[in-house]
Coordinates of C-alpha atoms and ligand atoms in Angstrom, one line a residue:
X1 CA 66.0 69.5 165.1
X2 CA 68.1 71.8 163.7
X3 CA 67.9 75.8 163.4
X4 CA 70.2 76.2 160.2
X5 CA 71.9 73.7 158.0
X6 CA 75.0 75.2 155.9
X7 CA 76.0 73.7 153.1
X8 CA 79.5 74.3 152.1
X9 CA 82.6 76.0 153.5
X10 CA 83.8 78.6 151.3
X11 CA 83.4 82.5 152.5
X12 CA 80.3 82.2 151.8
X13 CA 79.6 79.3 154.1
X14 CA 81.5 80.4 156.6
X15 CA 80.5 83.9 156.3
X16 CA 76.7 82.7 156.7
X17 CA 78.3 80.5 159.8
X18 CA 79.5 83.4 161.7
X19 CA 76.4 85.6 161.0
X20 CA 74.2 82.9 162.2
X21 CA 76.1 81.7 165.2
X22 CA 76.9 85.2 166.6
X23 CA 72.6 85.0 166.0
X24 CA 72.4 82.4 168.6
X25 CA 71.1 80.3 166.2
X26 CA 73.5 77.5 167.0
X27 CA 74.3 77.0 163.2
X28 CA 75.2 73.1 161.8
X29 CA 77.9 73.7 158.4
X30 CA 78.5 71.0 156.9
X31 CA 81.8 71.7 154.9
X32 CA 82.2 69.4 152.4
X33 CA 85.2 67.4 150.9
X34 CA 86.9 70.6 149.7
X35 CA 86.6 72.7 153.3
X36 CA 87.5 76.7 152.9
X37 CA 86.3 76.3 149.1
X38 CA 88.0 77.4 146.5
X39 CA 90.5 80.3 148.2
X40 CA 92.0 77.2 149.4
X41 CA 93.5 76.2 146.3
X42 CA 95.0 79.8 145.3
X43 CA 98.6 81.5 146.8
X44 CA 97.9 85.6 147.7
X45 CA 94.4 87.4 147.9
X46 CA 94.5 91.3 147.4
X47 CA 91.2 92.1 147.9
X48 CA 89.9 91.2 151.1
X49 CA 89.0 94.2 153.4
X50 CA 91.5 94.5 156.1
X51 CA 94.5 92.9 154.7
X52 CA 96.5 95.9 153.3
X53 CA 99.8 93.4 152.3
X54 CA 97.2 90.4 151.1
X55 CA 97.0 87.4 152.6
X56 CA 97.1 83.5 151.3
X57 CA 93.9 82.0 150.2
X58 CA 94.1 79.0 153.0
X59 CA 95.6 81.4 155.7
X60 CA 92.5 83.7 155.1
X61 CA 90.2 80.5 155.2
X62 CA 91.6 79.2 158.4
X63 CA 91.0 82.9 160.3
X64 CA 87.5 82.9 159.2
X65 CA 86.6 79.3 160.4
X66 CA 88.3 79.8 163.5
X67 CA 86.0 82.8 163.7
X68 CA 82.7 80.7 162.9
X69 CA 84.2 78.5 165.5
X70 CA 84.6 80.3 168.4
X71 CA 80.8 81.8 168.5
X72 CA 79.5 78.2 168.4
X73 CA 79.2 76.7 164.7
X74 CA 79.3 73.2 164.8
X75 CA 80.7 71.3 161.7
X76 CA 80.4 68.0 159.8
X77 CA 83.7 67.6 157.4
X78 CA 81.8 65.4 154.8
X79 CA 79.6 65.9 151.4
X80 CA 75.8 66.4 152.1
X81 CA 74.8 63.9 149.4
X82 CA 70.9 63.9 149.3
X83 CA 68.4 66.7 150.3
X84 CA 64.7 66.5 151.0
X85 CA 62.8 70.5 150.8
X86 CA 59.7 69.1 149.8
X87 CA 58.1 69.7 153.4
X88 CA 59.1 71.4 156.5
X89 CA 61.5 70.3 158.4
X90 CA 63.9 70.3 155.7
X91 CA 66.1 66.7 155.9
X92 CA 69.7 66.7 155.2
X93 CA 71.4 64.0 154.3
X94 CA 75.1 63.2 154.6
X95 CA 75.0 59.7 153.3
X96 CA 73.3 56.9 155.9
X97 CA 72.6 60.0 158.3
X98 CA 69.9 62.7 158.1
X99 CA 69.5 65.7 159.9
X100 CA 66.1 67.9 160.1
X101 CA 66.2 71.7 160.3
X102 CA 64.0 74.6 160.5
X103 CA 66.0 76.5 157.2
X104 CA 69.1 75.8 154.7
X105 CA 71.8 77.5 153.4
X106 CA 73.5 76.4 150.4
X107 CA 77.0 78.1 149.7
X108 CA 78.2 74.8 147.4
X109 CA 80.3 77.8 145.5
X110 CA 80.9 77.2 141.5
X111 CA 83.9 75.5 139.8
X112 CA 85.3 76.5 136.8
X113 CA 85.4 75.2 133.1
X114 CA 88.6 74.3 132.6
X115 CA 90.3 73.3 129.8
X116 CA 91.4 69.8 131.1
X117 CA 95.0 70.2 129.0
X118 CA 98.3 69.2 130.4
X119 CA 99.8 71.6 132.8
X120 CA 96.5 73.1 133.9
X121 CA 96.1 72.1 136.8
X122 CA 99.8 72.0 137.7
X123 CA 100.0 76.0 136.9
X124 CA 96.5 77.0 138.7
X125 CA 97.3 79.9 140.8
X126 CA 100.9 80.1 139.0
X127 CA 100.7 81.5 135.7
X128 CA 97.2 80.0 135.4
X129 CA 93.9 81.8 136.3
X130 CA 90.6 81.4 136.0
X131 CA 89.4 84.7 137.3
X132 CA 90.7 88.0 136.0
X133 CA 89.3 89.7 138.3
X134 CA 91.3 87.9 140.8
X135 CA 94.2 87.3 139.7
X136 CA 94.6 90.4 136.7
X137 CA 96.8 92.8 139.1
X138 CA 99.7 89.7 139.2
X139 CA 100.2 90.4 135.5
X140 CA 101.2 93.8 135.1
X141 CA 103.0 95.0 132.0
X142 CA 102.5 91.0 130.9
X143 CA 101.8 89.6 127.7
X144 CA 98.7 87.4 128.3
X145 CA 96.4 84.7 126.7
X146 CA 92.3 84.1 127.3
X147 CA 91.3 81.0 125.7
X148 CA 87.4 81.1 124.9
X149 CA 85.3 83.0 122.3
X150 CA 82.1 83.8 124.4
X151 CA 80.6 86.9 126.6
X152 CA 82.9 86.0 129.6
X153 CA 86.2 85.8 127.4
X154 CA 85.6 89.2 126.1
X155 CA 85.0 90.6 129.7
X156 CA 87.7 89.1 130.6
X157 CA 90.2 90.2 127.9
X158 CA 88.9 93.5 127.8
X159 CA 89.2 94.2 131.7
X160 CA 93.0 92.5 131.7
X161 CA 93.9 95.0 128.7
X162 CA 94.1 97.8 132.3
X163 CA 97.3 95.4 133.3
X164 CA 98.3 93.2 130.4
X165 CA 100.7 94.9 128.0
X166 CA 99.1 92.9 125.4
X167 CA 96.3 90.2 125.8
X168 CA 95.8 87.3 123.0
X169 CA 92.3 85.6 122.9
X170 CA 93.1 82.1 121.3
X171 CA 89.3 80.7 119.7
X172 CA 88.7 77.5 118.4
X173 CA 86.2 78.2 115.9
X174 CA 86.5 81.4 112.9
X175 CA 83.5 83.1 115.0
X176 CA 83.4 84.4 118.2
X177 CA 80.0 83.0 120.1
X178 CA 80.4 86.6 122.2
X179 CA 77.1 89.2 122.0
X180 CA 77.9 91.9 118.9
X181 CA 78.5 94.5 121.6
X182 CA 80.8 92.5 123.5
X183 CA 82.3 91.5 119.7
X184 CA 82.7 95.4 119.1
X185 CA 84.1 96.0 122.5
X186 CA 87.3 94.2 122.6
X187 CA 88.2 94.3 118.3
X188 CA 88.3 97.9 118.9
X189 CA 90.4 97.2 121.9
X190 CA 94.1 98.0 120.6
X191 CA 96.2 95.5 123.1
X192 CA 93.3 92.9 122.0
X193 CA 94.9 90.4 119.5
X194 CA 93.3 87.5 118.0
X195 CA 94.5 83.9 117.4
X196 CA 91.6 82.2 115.4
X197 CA 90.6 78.3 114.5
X198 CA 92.8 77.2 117.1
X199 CA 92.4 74.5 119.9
X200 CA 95.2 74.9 123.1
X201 CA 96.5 72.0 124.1
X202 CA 98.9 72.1 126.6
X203 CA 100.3 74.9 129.2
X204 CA 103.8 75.1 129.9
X205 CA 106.1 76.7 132.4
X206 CA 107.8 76.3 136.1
X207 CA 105.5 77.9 138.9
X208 CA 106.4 81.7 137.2
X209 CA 104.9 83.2 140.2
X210 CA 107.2 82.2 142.9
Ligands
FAD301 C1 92.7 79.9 142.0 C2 91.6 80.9 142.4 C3 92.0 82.1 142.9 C4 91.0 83.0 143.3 N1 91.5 84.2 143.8 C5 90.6 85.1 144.2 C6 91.0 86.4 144.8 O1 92.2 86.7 144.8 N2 90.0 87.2 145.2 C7 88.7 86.9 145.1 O2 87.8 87.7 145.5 N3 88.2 85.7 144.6 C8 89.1 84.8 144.2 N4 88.7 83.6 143.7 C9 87.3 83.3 143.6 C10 86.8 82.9 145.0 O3 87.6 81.8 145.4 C11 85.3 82.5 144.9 O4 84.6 83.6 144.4 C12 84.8 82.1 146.2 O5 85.6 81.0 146.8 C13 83.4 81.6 146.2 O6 83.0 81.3 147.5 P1 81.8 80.4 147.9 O7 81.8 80.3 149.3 O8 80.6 80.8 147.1 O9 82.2 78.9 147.2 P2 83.5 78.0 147.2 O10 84.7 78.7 147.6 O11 83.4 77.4 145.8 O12 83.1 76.9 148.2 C14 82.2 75.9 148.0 C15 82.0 75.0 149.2 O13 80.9 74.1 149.0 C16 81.3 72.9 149.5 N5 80.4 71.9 148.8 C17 80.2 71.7 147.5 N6 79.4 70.6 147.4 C18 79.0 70.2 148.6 C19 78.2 69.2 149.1 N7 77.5 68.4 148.3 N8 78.2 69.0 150.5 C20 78.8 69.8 151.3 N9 79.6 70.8 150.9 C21 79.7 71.0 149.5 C22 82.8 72.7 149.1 O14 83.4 71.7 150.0 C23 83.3 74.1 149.5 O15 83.6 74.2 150.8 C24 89.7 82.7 143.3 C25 89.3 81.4 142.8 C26 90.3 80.5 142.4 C27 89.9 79.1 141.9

């Protein structure tokens, strides 16, 4: 019987996996297919506490499992497939095997909505971003594109206008899906320009950030 399951292996996982093992409580993560999450997948990370110069995504991952690690979290590099929470114990299950435990936590992360055009995928992390937040400081004094007509999109072109020297939302349709406050927001933005009743289909370019 276990005392805590973790699902998952980003820095939330393996955030909840040092808490829990420097807890005593012995802590079972089972990390997944895609182990350190999504950081794993991205070049520099500006805002982690503690790294003045930034630090890559996977370099940052590996330093916070080793620290999970070393106070005793024990790991199972597969997918948890099936779970039971209908009674206590809890079961786990990580295909033929289960596992019972007193609690759960599930840090399975989020993915984003891509686009699925060509280049995509190819660019992520290199011209290619699916997080302003993230990523906006890279692209100083850039011109930039957000693709999407809704809440997020506007958010996001509005909070990337602080770097971006200009900022183009391409929209597929002739109407943005966005809230009327949102709408209002970024057409009175002034480095907000619009591109409408147009689908993107392809990214192009040669890994612009290295
Ligand atoms: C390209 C890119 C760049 C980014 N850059 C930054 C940045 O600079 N700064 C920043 O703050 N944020 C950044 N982010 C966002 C950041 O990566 C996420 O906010 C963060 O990873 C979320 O952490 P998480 O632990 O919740 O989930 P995730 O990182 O998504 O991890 C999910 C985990 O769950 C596991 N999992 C899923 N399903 C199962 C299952 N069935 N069984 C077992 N395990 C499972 C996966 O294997 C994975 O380990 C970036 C994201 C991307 C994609």
């Amino acid at each position: 019987m276990e005392k805590v399951i973790i699902i998952g292996s980003g820095p939330a996982g393996l955030t909840a996996a040092l808490y829990t093992s420097r807890a005593l409580l012995s802590p079972l993560m089972i990390e997944g297919y895609e182990a350190g999450g999504q950081l794993m997948t991205t070049t520099e990370v500006e805002n982690f506490p503690g790294f003045p110069d930034g630090i890559m995504g996977p370099d940052l991952m590996k330093k916070c499992k080793d620290q999970a690690l070393k106070f005793g979290t024990r790991v199972i590099s597969k997918n948890v497939t099936k779970v039971d929470f209908s009674s206590t114990p809890y079961k786990v299950y990580v295909g033929e095997e289960v596992y019972e435990t007193q609690s759960v936590i599930i840090s399975t992360g989020a993915k984003a909505k891509l686009l699925g055009i060509e280049g995509e995928s190819r660019l992520m992390g290199r011209g290619v971003s699916t997080c302003a937040t993230c990523d906006g400081a890279f692209f100083r004094d850039q011109e930039l594109v957000i693709v999407g007509g809704g809440d997020t999109a506007m958010e996001e072109a509005i909070f990337l206008t602080r770097f971006a020297s200009k900022v183009t939302v391409i929209h597929r349709r002739k109407e943005l899906k966005a809230s009327q406050i949102m709408q209002e927001k970024a057409k009175n933005n002034p480095k907000i320009h619009w591109i409408w009743d147009t689908v993107v289909e392809q990214a192009h370019g040669e890994n612009e950030l290295e």
